[in-house]
Coordinates of C-alpha atoms (C1' of nucleotides) in Angstrom, one line a residue:
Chain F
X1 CA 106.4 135.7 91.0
X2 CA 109.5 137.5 91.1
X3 CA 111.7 134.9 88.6
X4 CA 115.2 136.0 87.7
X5 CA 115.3 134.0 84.5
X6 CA 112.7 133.4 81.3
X7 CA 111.5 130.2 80.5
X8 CA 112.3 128.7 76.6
X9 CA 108.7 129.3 76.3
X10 CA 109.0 133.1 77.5
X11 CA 111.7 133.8 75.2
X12 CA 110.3 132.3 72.4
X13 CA 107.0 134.3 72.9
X14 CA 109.3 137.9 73.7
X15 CA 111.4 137.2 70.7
X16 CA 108.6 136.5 68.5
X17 CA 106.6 139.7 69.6
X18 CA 109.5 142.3 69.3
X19 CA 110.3 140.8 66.1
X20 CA 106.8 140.8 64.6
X21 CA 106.1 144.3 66.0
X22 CA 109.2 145.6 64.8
X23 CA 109.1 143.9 61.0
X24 CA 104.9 145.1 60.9
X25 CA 106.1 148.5 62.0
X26 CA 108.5 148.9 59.4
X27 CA 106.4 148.1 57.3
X28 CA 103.3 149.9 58.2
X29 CA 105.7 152.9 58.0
X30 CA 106.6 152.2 54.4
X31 CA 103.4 152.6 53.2
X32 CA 101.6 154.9 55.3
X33 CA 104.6 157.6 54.1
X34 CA 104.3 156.2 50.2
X35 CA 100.9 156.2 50.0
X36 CA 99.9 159.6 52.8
X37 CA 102.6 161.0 53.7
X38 CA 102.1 159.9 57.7
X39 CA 104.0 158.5 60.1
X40 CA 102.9 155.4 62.5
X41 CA 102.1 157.6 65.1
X42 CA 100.1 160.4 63.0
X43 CA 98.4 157.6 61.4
X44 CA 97.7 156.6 64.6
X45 CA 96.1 159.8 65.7
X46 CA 94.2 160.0 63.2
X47 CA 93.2 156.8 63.1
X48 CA 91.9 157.3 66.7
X49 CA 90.3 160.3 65.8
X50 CA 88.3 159.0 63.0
X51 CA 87.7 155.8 63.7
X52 CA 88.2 155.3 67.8
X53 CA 85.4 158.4 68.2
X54 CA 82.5 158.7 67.7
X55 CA 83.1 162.9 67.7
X56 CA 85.8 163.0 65.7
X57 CA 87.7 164.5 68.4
X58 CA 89.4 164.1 71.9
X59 CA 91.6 165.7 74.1
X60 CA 95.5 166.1 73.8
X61 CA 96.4 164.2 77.3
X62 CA 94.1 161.4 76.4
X63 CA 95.5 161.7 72.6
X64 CA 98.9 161.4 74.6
X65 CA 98.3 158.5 76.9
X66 CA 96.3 156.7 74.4
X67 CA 99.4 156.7 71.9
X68 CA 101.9 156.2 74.3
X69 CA 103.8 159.3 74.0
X70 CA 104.9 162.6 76.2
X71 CA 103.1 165.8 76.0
X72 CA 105.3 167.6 74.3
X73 CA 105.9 165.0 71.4
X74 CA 102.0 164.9 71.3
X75 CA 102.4 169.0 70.5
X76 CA 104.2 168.5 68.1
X77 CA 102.7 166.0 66.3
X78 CA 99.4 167.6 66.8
X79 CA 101.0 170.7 65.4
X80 CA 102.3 168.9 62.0
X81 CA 98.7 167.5 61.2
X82 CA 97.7 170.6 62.7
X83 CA 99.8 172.8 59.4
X84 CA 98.7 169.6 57.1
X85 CA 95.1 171.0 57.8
X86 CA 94.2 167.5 58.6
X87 CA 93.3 168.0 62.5
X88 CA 91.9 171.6 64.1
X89 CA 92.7 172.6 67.7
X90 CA 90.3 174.3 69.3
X91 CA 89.9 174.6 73.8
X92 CA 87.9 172.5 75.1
X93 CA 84.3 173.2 76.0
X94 CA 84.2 172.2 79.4
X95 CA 87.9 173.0 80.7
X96 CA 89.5 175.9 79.3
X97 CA 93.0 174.3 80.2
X98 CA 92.0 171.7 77.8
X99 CA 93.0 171.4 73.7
X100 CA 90.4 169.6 71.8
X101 CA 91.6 168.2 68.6
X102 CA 89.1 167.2 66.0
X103 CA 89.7 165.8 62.7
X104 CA 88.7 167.1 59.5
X105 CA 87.1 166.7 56.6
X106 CA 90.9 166.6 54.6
X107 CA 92.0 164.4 58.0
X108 CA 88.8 161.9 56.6
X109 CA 90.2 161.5 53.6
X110 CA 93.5 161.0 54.1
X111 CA 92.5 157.9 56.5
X112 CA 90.4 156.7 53.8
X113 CA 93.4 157.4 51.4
X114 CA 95.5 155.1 53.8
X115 CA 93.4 152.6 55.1
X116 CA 93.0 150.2 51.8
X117 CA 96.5 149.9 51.4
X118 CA 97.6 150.2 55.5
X119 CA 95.0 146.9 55.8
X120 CA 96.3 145.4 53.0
X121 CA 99.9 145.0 54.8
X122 CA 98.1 144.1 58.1
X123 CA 96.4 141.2 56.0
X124 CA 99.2 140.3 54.1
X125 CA 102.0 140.8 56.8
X126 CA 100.2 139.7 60.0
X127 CA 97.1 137.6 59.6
X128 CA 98.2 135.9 56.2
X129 CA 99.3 132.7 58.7
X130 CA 96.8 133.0 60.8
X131 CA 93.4 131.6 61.0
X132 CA 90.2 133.3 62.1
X133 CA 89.9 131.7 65.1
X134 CA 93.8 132.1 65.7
X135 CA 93.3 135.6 65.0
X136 CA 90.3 135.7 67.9
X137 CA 93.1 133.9 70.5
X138 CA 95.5 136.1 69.7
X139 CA 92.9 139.3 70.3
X140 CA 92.0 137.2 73.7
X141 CA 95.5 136.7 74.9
X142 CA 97.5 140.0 74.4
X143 CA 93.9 142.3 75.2
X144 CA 94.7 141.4 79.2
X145 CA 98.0 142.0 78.5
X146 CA 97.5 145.2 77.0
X147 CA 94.7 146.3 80.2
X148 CA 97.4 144.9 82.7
X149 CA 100.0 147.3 81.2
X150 CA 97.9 150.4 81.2
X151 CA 96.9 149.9 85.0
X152 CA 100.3 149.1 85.6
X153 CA 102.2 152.2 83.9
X154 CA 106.2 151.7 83.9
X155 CA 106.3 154.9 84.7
X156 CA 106.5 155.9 81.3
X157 CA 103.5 159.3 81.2
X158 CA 103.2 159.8 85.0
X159 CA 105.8 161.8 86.6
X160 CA 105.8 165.2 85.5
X161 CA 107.0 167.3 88.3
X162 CA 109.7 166.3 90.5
X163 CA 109.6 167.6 94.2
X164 CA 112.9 169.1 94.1
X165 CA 115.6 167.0 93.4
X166 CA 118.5 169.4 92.6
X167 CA 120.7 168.0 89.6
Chain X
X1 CA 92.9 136.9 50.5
X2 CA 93.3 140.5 49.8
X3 CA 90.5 142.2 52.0
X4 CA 89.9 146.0 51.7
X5 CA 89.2 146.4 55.4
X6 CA 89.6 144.3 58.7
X7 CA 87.3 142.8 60.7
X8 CA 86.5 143.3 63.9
X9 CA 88.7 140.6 65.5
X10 CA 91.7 141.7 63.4
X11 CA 91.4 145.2 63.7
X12 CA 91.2 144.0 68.1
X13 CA 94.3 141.7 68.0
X14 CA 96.2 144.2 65.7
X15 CA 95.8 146.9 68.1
X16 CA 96.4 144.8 71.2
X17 CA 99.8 143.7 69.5
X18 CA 100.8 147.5 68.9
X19 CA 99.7 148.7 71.8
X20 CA 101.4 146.0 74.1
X21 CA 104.6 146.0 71.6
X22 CA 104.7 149.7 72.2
X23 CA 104.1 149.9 76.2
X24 CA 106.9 146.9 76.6
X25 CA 109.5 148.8 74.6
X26 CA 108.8 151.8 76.9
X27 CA 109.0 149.6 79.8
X28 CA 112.1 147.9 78.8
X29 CA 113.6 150.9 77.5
X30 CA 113.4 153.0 80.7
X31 CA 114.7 149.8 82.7
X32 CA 117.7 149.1 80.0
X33 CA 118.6 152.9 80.6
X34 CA 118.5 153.3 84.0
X35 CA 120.6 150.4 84.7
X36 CA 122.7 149.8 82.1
X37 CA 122.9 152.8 80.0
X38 CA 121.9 151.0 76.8
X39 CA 119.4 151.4 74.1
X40 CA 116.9 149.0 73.2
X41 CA 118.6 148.5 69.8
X42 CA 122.1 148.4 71.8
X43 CA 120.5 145.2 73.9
X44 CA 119.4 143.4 71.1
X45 CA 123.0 143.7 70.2
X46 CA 124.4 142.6 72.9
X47 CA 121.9 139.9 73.5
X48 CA 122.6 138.5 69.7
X49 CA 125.7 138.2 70.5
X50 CA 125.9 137.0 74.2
X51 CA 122.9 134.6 74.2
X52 CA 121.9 134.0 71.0
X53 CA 125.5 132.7 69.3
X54 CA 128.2 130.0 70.4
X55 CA 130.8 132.4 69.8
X56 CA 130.1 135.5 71.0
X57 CA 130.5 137.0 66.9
X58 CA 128.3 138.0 64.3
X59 CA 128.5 139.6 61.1
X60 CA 127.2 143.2 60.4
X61 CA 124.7 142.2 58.0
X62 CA 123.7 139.2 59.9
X63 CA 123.0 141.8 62.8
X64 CA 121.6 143.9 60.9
X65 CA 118.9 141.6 59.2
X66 CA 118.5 140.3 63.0
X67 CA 118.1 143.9 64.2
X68 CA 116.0 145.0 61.6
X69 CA 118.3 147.7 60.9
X70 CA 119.9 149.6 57.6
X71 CA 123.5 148.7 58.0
X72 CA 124.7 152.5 58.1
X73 CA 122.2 152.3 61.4
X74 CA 124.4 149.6 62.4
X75 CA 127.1 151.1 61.9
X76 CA 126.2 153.7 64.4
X77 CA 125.6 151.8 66.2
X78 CA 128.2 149.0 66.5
X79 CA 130.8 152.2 66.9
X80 CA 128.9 153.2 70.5
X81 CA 129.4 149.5 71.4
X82 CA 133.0 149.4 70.1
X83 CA 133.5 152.8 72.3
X84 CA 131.9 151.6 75.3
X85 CA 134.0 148.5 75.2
X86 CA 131.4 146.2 74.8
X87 CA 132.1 144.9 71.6
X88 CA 135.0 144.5 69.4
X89 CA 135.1 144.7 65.6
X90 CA 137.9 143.1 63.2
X91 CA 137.9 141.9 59.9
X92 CA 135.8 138.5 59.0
X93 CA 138.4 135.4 58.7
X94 CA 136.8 134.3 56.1
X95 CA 135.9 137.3 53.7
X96 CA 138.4 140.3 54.1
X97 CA 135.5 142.7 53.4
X98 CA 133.6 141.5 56.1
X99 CA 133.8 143.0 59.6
X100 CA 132.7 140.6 62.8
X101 CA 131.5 141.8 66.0
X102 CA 132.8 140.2 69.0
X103 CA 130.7 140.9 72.7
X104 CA 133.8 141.5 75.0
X105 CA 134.1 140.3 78.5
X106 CA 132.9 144.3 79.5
X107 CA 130.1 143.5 77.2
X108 CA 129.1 140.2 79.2
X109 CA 129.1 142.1 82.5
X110 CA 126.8 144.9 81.2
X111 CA 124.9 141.8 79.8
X112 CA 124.7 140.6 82.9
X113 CA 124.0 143.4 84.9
X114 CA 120.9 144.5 83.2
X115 CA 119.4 141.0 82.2
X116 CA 117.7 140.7 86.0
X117 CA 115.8 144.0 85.7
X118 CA 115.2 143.5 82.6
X119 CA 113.8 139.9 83.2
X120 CA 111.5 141.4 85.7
X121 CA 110.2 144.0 83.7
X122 CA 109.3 141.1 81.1
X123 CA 107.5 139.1 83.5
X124 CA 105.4 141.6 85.4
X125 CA 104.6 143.4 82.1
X126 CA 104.2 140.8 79.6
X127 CA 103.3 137.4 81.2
X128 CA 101.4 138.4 84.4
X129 CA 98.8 138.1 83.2
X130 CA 99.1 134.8 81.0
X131 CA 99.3 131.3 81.9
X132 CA 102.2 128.9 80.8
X133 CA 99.8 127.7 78.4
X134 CA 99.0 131.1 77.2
X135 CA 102.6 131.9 76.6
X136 CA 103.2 128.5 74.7
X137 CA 100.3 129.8 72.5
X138 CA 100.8 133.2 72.1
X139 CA 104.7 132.1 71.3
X140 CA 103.1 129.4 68.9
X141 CA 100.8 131.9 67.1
X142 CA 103.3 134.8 66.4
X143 CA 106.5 132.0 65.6
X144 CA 104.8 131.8 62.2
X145 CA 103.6 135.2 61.8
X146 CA 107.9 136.1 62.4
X147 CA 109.0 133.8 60.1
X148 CA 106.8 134.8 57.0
X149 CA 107.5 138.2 57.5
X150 CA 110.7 137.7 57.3
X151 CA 110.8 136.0 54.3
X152 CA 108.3 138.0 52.5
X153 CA 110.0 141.7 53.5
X154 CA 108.2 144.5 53.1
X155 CA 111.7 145.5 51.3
X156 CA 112.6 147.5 54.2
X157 CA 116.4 145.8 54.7
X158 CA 116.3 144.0 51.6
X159 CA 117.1 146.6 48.6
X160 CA 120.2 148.2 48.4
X161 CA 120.3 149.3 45.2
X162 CA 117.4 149.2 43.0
X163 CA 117.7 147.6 39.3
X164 CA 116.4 150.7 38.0
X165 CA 113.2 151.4 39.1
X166 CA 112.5 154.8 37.5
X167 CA 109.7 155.7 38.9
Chain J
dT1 C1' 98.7 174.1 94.6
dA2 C1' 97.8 171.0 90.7
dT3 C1' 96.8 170.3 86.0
dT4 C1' 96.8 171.3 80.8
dG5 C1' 99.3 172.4 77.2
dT6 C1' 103.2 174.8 74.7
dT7 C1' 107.9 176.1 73.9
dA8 C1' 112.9 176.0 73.9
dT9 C1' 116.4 173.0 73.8
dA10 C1' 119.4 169.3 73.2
dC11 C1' 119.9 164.8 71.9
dT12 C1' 119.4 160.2 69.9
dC13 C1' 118.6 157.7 66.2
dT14 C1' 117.7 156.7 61.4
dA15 C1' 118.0 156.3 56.4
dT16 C1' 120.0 157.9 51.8
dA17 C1' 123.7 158.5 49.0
dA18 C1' 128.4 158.6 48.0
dC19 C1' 132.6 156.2 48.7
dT20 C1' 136.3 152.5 49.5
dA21 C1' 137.7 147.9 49.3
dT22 C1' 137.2 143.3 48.4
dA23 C1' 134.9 139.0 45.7
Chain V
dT1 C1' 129.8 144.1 38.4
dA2 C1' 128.1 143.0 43.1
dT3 C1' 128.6 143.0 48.0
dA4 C1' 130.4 144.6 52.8
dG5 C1' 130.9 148.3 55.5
dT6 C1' 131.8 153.3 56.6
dT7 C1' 131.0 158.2 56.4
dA8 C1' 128.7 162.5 55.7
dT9 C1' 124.6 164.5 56.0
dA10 C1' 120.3 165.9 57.0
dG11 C1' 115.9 165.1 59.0
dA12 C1' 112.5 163.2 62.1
dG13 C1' 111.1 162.5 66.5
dT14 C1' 111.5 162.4 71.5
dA15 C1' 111.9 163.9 76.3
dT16 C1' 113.1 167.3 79.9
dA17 C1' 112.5 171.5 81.9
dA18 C1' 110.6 175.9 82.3
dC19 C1' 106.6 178.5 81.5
dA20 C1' 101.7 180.4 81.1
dA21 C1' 97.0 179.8 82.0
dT22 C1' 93.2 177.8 84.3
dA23 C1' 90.9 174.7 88.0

DNA sequence: TATTGTTATACTCTATAACTATA
DNA sequence: TATAGTTATAGAGTATAACAATA
């Protein structure tokens, strides 16, 4: 399974998904700063927060891992909607290492602010060639995709202590 | 068509396609680094320019558009290139304001060097888990999806200067 | 000793606006 | 006047490493 090359096929699909992500990122970004004043990734913890849980709330690794992002940039995102007044930190019941981040009530309705106009360009941008049931193969195909990537981390949010490793 | 929320099956294959777009950049990031000392953006350069044209040129605003990039951006990032002796730049034949970027043999090697790994990375991250037929699929679902999004920009690298637009 | 999270730091990258030169 | 590209600038965001506190 080890091929040194990509297929047409392979490239065609790769192209096409870098260059969808990228142009639907761009413009998710546009509005979500017009309209809220977020970035993707705020928007994405908040959409997580408020719409992924049921509590409203979640800790700051799984916040991390589920966003794709290091520790520290999770910080200091948390801390921005943090000063927005749109999330609250608070340690975590069980573990008092732990950071639980809950949304609030100004978090809320900022989503809701958002989300009209955020699924507007999803509908418009992504799904407006696609049919329902396209939409349902494209779900089926890239959701085993998206499992086979988290059990198989590049190495991306593992490794945070080196043994020694001078230099 | 213009729905004021998503349903379930959109809201599933929008999150898959972030979340795998986002975990193969990391991937392919770290790979690209480690090897070849390039950035994401720097590859899609290179690649442009080594794979994807007869002659090894481009325009900057062709690259640009290609890159999704603002051209100042490219400009960044075309002098890196141009430093690292991976690309040369001299003025279009055709139009004397135009610049065109060459890929230079160093540029080729570097190509070369990191397009294995980076091959590898693609195949174990992205299409392990899909058949050929789900790679002709998911290629034949998004192709579309790419090419209206790039003709109907979100106005991200289409504006330069605004009629008037007062706000 | 390992893990959670924060902080200090340094760096990469990006876009906006102003500018030059050519069409 | 419009377009191609560069530059100056300023800001956002990220990761690494060192650190403190808890398990």
């Amino acid at each position: 399974m080890n091929q040194t090359s990509l297929d047409a096929e392979q490239l065609r699909a790769y192209f096409a998904l870098t260059e969808v992500a990228g142009l639907l990122k761009h413009a998710v970004e546009q509005q979500l700063r017009e309209v809220g004043d977020l970035s993707f990734v705020q928007f994405q913890l908040l959409a997580r927060l408020g719409l992924g849980s049921d509590t409203g709330s979640a800790r700051m690794t799984d916040l991390a891992d589920g966003v794709v992002l290091s520790r520290s940039a999770l910080t200091y995102q948390a801390g921005l909607l943090d000063k927005a007044g749109l999330v609250t930190r608070s340690p975590s019941e069980d573990d008092d290492r732990g950071v639980t981040v809950t949304i609030t009530e100004a978090g809320r309705e900022r989503l809701e602010k958002v989300l009209p106009g955020h699924t507007e360009v999803i509908s418009h941008q992504l799904f407006q060639p696609l049919s329902a049931k396209d939409v349902r193969t494209l779900a089926d195909l890239l959701s085993p995709v998206r499992d086979h990537m988290r059990s198989a981390p590049p190495r991306s949010a593992a490794p945070r202590r080196r043994r020694r490793d001078p230099e």
